[in-house]
XYZ file of C-alpha atoms in Angstrom:
432
model
C 83.138 83.142 113.562
C 83.845 81.469 110.232
C 80.275 80.586 109.261
C 78.453 83.571 109.095
C 75.621 84.273 106.888
C 76.488 85.754 102.791
C 76.225 89.458 102.919
C 74.296 91.877 100.756
C 77.777 92.176 98.218
C 76.900 95.530 96.394
C 78.576 97.621 98.944
C 82.381 97.797 99.298
C 81.524 99.364 102.945
C 79.815 96.610 104.315
C 82.469 94.209 102.945
C 85.166 96.282 104.788
C 82.602 96.414 108.134
C 82.505 92.859 107.417
C 86.247 92.109 107.046
C 86.757 94.076 110.362
C 84.542 92.017 112.436
C 85.310 88.062 111.126
C 88.528 87.763 112.913
C 88.671 88.237 116.474
C 92.019 90.439 116.582
C 92.216 93.441 113.699
C 96.406 92.235 113.711
C 97.531 88.961 113.558
C 100.991 88.404 112.731
C 102.093 84.805 111.248
C 101.458 82.938 107.677
C 99.687 79.890 109.071
C 96.253 81.004 108.206
C 96.893 83.099 105.065
C 98.924 80.196 103.297
C 96.464 77.729 102.682
C 93.645 80.627 101.614
C 95.956 82.275 99.365
C 97.170 79.042 98.020
C 93.136 78.468 97.209
C 93.253 81.796 95.105
C 96.182 81.024 93.230
C 97.864 84.216 94.017
C 101.071 82.755 95.796
C 103.276 82.535 92.310
C 102.250 85.610 90.358
C 103.705 85.372 86.650
C 105.566 88.693 87.255
C 107.685 90.699 88.614
C 107.356 91.587 92.201
C 109.125 94.234 94.009
C 108.575 94.127 98.183
C 108.848 96.973 99.822
C 109.725 96.905 104.176
C 111.144 99.527 106.449
C 109.651 102.079 109.456
C 109.271 104.609 107.325
C 109.672 105.519 103.541
C 107.722 102.968 102.406
C 104.764 104.940 100.781
C 107.197 107.708 98.564
C 109.377 104.504 97.771
C 106.361 102.589 96.251
C 104.589 105.182 94.529
C 108.211 106.000 92.575
C 108.361 102.283 92.322
C 104.854 102.221 90.432
C 105.672 105.388 88.447
C 109.159 104.542 86.852
C 107.555 101.268 86.116
C 104.229 103.157 84.535
C 105.983 105.479 82.532
C 107.961 102.372 81.346
C 104.624 101.047 79.952
C 104.618 98.281 82.131
C 101.119 97.026 83.695
C 101.481 98.141 87.406
C 99.897 96.571 90.304
C 100.121 98.785 92.894
C 99.454 97.965 96.947
C 99.535 100.168 100.088
C 98.507 100.740 103.164
C 96.712 102.152 105.542
C 95.004 104.389 102.890
C 94.201 108.260 104.058
C 91.105 109.142 102.302
C 89.509 106.332 100.752
C 89.978 102.277 101.022
C 90.513 102.624 97.430
C 93.753 104.254 97.522
C 95.699 101.041 98.778
C 95.022 99.100 94.873
C 96.192 100.999 92.015
C 95.910 99.833 88.322
C 98.182 101.665 85.860
C 98.358 104.445 88.389
C 95.062 104.647 89.420
C 92.808 103.601 92.656
C 90.587 100.364 91.414
C 86.656 100.899 90.968
C 85.003 99.282 94.379
C 83.333 96.949 92.283
C 86.347 95.551 91.453
C 87.457 95.414 95.421
C 83.661 94.150 95.945
C 84.152 91.174 93.289
C 87.772 90.243 94.899
C 86.245 89.799 98.214
C 84.101 87.740 97.341
C 86.379 85.228 95.566
C 88.738 85.955 99.029
C 85.751 84.930 101.556
C 84.981 81.973 99.458
C 88.398 80.535 98.940
C 88.761 81.315 103.144
C 85.496 79.325 103.939
C 86.599 76.960 101.363
C 89.431 76.499 104.119
C 87.569 76.668 107.301
C 89.424 79.873 108.571
C 89.127 83.231 109.297
C 91.506 86.293 108.286
C 92.122 89.919 109.665
C 90.816 92.504 107.710
C 94.619 93.362 106.640
C 95.067 89.424 105.894
C 91.165 89.802 103.546
C 92.298 93.186 101.922
C 95.817 92.367 101.189
C 94.980 89.091 99.137
C 92.179 91.040 97.763
C 94.879 92.691 95.544
C 96.637 89.799 94.829
C 93.740 88.544 93.100
C 92.708 92.116 91.409
C 96.769 92.181 89.422
C 96.362 88.511 89.160
C 92.997 88.878 86.912
C 94.437 92.126 85.252
C 97.780 90.313 84.334
C 100.199 92.616 85.482
C 103.474 92.418 84.442
C 104.808 93.654 87.761
C 103.549 93.838 91.700
C 104.755 96.705 93.467
C 103.904 95.084 97.313
C 103.984 97.515 100.328
C 104.566 95.232 103.366
C 101.598 95.846 106.431
C 103.643 95.857 109.674
C 107.665 93.561 109.753
C 107.915 92.000 107.391
C 108.380 87.907 108.500
C 105.182 87.221 109.012
C 103.237 89.967 107.045
C 100.631 88.303 104.600
C 102.960 90.564 101.777
C 105.259 87.758 102.718
C 103.054 85.071 101.231
C 104.808 85.884 98.127
C 108.520 85.711 96.867
C 109.432 88.866 95.605
C 111.908 88.978 92.951
C 114.204 92.280 94.181
C 113.839 92.846 98.486
C 113.765 96.801 99.455
C 114.279 97.658 103.239
C 113.666 101.514 103.662
C 115.113 102.168 106.765
C 114.380 100.766 110.423
C 113.424 102.609 113.473
C 111.772 101.723 116.427
C 107.931 101.614 116.240
C 104.983 99.022 116.424
C 107.911 97.653 119.373
C 104.256 95.611 120.877
C 104.348 93.659 117.389
C 107.859 93.584 116.229
C 110.607 93.951 119.740
C 111.791 96.673 121.097
C 115.031 96.827 119.623
C 116.482 97.718 116.179
C 118.376 94.544 115.578
C 114.691 92.984 117.128
C 112.651 94.997 114.046
C 115.277 94.387 111.322
C 114.776 90.636 111.994
C 111.438 90.986 111.222
C 111.960 93.232 108.103
C 114.861 91.102 106.627
C 111.684 88.383 106.414
C 111.390 88.884 103.340
C 114.474 88.549 101.705
C 114.426 85.351 99.598
C 117.561 83.230 97.773
C 119.769 85.111 95.731
C 117.914 88.242 95.081
C 119.018 91.351 94.992
C 117.923 93.366 98.499
C 118.382 96.986 99.034
C 118.960 99.069 102.059
C 118.315 102.684 101.866
C 118.433 103.921 105.156
C 120.920 106.351 106.308
C 121.841 104.548 109.738
C 124.793 101.801 109.945
C 123.496 98.408 108.372
C 121.665 95.851 111.112
C 123.293 93.106 111.780
C 120.334 91.298 111.190
C 119.362 92.595 107.298
C 123.455 91.641 106.866
C 123.403 88.502 108.142
C 120.136 87.352 106.284
C 121.151 88.286 103.046
C 124.709 86.325 103.812
C 122.326 83.328 104.378
C 120.093 83.685 101.653
C 123.532 84.291 99.159
C 121.085 87.547 98.055
C 123.170 90.279 96.955
C 122.736 93.390 99.444
C 122.718 96.955 98.072
C 123.761 99.664 100.453
C 122.939 103.267 100.440
C 126.218 105.230 100.222
C 127.976 101.891 100.281
C 126.906 100.129 96.565
C 125.148 103.095 95.764
C 124.857 106.880 96.120
C 122.908 110.148 95.091
C 123.932 113.583 95.958
C 121.781 116.972 95.302
C 123.274 118.761 91.800
C 124.377 122.883 92.280
C 121.597 124.144 90.251
C 118.988 122.967 92.645
C 117.033 121.376 89.825
C 118.471 117.676 89.745
C 120.326 115.221 91.360
C 123.152 112.469 90.415
C 122.816 108.996 91.444
C 126.204 107.191 91.054
C 126.712 103.211 91.644
C 130.683 102.172 90.010
C 129.671 101.856 86.478
C 126.670 104.300 86.356
C 125.827 107.892 87.117
C 122.543 109.483 86.035
C 121.347 112.761 86.725
C 117.593 113.021 87.312
C 115.416 115.683 88.160
C 113.842 116.078 91.222
C 110.565 115.031 92.120
C 107.962 115.718 95.327
C 109.002 113.257 97.212
C 111.548 112.833 99.445
C 115.392 112.259 97.995
C 116.318 109.210 100.422
C 113.476 106.685 98.853
C 113.403 108.018 95.292
C 116.593 107.054 95.321
C 116.221 103.771 97.425
C 113.687 103.555 94.272
C 115.832 103.838 91.649
C 118.490 101.231 92.780
C 116.082 98.711 92.671
C 114.549 99.564 89.524
C 118.146 99.094 88.593
C 119.024 95.744 89.896
C 115.971 94.070 88.504
C 116.432 92.371 85.114
C 113.132 94.837 83.994
C 114.104 96.992 81.073
C 114.155 100.758 82.146
C 115.223 104.196 79.759
C 116.782 106.583 82.032
C 113.749 109.144 80.283
C 110.806 106.524 81.883
C 113.218 107.296 85.292
C 113.150 110.543 85.000
C 108.807 110.526 84.384
C 107.963 108.453 87.182
C 110.388 110.712 89.258
C 107.837 113.993 87.901
C 104.731 111.917 88.340
C 105.276 110.458 91.426
C 102.775 112.061 94.428
C 101.801 110.985 97.338
C 99.657 112.488 99.669
C 100.381 113.014 103.082
C 104.399 112.753 102.675
C 105.613 116.314 103.097
C 103.114 117.646 100.806
C 103.136 121.280 100.446
C 99.618 123.161 99.301
C 98.680 126.692 99.255
C 95.437 126.968 100.751
C 93.011 129.658 99.656
C 91.205 131.360 103.113
C 89.282 134.569 102.965
C 91.977 136.773 101.083
C 94.548 135.227 101.339
C 96.987 132.112 100.678
C 97.561 130.056 103.385
C 101.020 127.483 102.637
C 99.998 124.250 104.898
C 102.195 121.232 105.074
C 101.179 117.960 105.563
C 102.784 115.194 106.909
C 102.083 111.652 108.209
C 105.210 111.661 109.944
C 104.028 109.621 113.722
C 107.248 108.019 115.437
C 110.691 110.022 116.105
C 112.362 108.502 112.773
C 109.715 109.468 110.621
C 109.606 113.258 112.411
C 113.172 113.233 112.339
C 113.043 113.357 108.605
C 110.190 115.673 108.301
C 112.657 118.192 110.057
C 115.285 117.600 107.520
C 112.488 118.350 104.540
C 111.253 121.220 107.019
C 114.360 123.149 106.865
C 114.936 122.585 104.055
C 112.217 124.032 102.616
C 112.639 127.107 104.570
C 115.850 127.801 103.414
C 114.620 128.366 99.687
C 111.536 129.808 101.182
C 113.049 132.439 103.397
C 110.059 134.617 103.759
C 108.517 132.050 106.201
C 110.159 132.091 110.116
C 107.722 130.596 112.047
C 106.145 127.479 111.971
C 102.323 127.036 113.499
C 101.305 123.030 113.966
C 97.752 121.281 113.816
C 98.828 118.963 116.077
C 97.534 115.163 117.382
C 98.683 111.227 117.889
C 97.514 107.749 118.778
C 97.937 107.317 122.150
C 100.594 104.114 121.459
C 103.109 106.321 119.784
C 105.965 107.701 121.161
C 104.164 111.593 122.007
C 107.240 112.546 124.265
C 109.858 112.007 121.557
C 107.964 113.259 118.686
C 107.498 116.503 120.833
C 110.683 117.284 121.478
C 112.214 116.443 118.112
C 109.375 119.140 116.989
C 109.802 122.000 119.479
C 112.356 124.245 118.824
C 110.879 124.445 115.359
C 107.438 124.993 116.258
C 106.511 128.160 117.411
C 102.478 127.241 118.412
C 100.667 124.157 119.453
C 97.140 123.835 118.175
C 95.606 120.356 119.611
C 92.607 118.149 119.157
C 91.334 114.902 119.668
C 91.147 112.405 117.617
C 87.776 110.448 116.888
C 89.073 107.099 116.579
C 89.900 104.340 119.228
C 93.664 104.685 119.589
C 93.282 108.562 120.030
C 95.825 109.846 122.446
C 93.781 111.722 125.641
C 94.207 115.646 125.230
C 95.912 114.954 129.142
C 98.487 112.515 127.185
C 99.288 115.456 125.124
C 99.796 118.470 127.465
C 101.833 116.179 129.408
C 104.086 116.436 126.529
C 103.414 119.801 126.097
C 103.836 121.023 129.470
C 106.440 123.891 128.053
C 105.145 124.820 125.266
C 102.165 127.515 123.687
C 99.201 125.090 123.674
C 95.973 126.031 122.124
C 93.018 123.248 122.453
C 90.132 122.669 120.615
C 86.974 120.403 120.308
C 88.166 118.764 117.204
C 90.703 118.363 113.976
C 88.920 120.876 112.254
C 88.611 123.700 114.686
C 91.915 123.775 115.544
C 93.280 123.775 111.512
C 90.320 126.683 111.078
C 92.179 128.741 113.658
C 95.732 128.374 111.883
C 93.975 130.085 108.988
C 92.454 132.422 110.473
C 95.884 133.600 112.766
C 98.910 132.869 111.007
C 100.591 135.927 109.684
C 102.668 135.981 106.277
C 105.754 134.499 107.435
C 104.014 131.460 109.038
C 103.485 128.233 107.966
C 100.951 125.806 108.721
C 102.350 122.400 109.461
C 99.901 119.354 110.231
C 101.048 116.208 111.978
C 101.439 113.423 114.299
C 99.235 110.758 112.783
C 97.274 110.010 109.499
C 94.343 110.494 110.990
C 94.982 114.618 112.238
C 96.162 115.070 108.245
C 91.944 112.963 107.204
C 90.440 115.081 109.469
C 91.541 118.437 108.195
C 91.501 117.223 104.244
C 87.393 116.198 105.134
C 86.927 119.818 106.473
C 88.515 120.941 103.045
C 86.365 118.891 101.290
C 83.695 120.101 102.836
C 84.451 123.700 102.024
C 84.667 122.974 98.572
């Protein structure tokens, strides 16, 4: 398995295909194979400040906001996120820009040489994460902002010791890998905590005992939302307030969810980096992330249609989506009905997601995804048995139908999976 012939190295897609087949499984939690390769690459102790962010939902928005604020302050920031939505390069950003194919290819060459030297195989996620670390080291990044892929304790990102650990929230997702209770999952997420560092918990839920216990064991100072820091909307509808016992900041509203923006601000202020209020404000305004309650106006024929893209794919994510949707419709009273373009993966909690959405959604337009873990139409129809449902051959056809039929008082919600969003974006790109 390890002695595969050298690749044609001039194509990023060739490398991505290669990493998809080098290891026996796509997901293989554990650091035993990764650590020797990371050490051979010299990436385990970066000469940089490291923010590591774990959690069930909100990691993408939190890491995006962290990086945007630090970029606005003038730091040389490396941002690593997963999964990507449209292009693999989205996973690795320098100064807010996706890295080039060639930069990734060069890093993959080094990662492959190191794993061969160690006579070890790497999963796709392990290899691509190590490649990001190689790039950040080569580019002398001052700050690394790292999003955990799955769990925390055994995720490849955890080969790096963070200077600040952030846990956004805990929900029931990836239960086959992480455990079937909130406490079991919290134990895995808490694995990113290190001795004597600040830890932010931004979940709007009771603090799980596993996180509290791990912080105590590490003598890490735990900062919990609505206990050690607070945020609320200002009366003007344009700003919000962030407060701790010794500080209050008035900040602009951004495009991303305030729950996650406030978590990022708390983490910045707990680091020993010098960041001005102006940079925090600029970063918040500049932070954008595809697929996180992303509101777009799509011009179709002679009309403009409002489309909301949200990648929420588990009950916690969908609860959060609904909270934002209610707020949006409160401010935009012309919208009284929601039509959804919807599909999910088979291993997600489809029944609960549908139950949460059904009081808000007037009509469902469903279609199969073109990925191995796609839910079947029977599975979706079973969950939607009492709903108004139209079935289509593919997601693009479902979306076109929504564009054709929605009235002025209706908005279109594309949700259920990153893959659902990706199919619509591909369609929109083709139409340009």
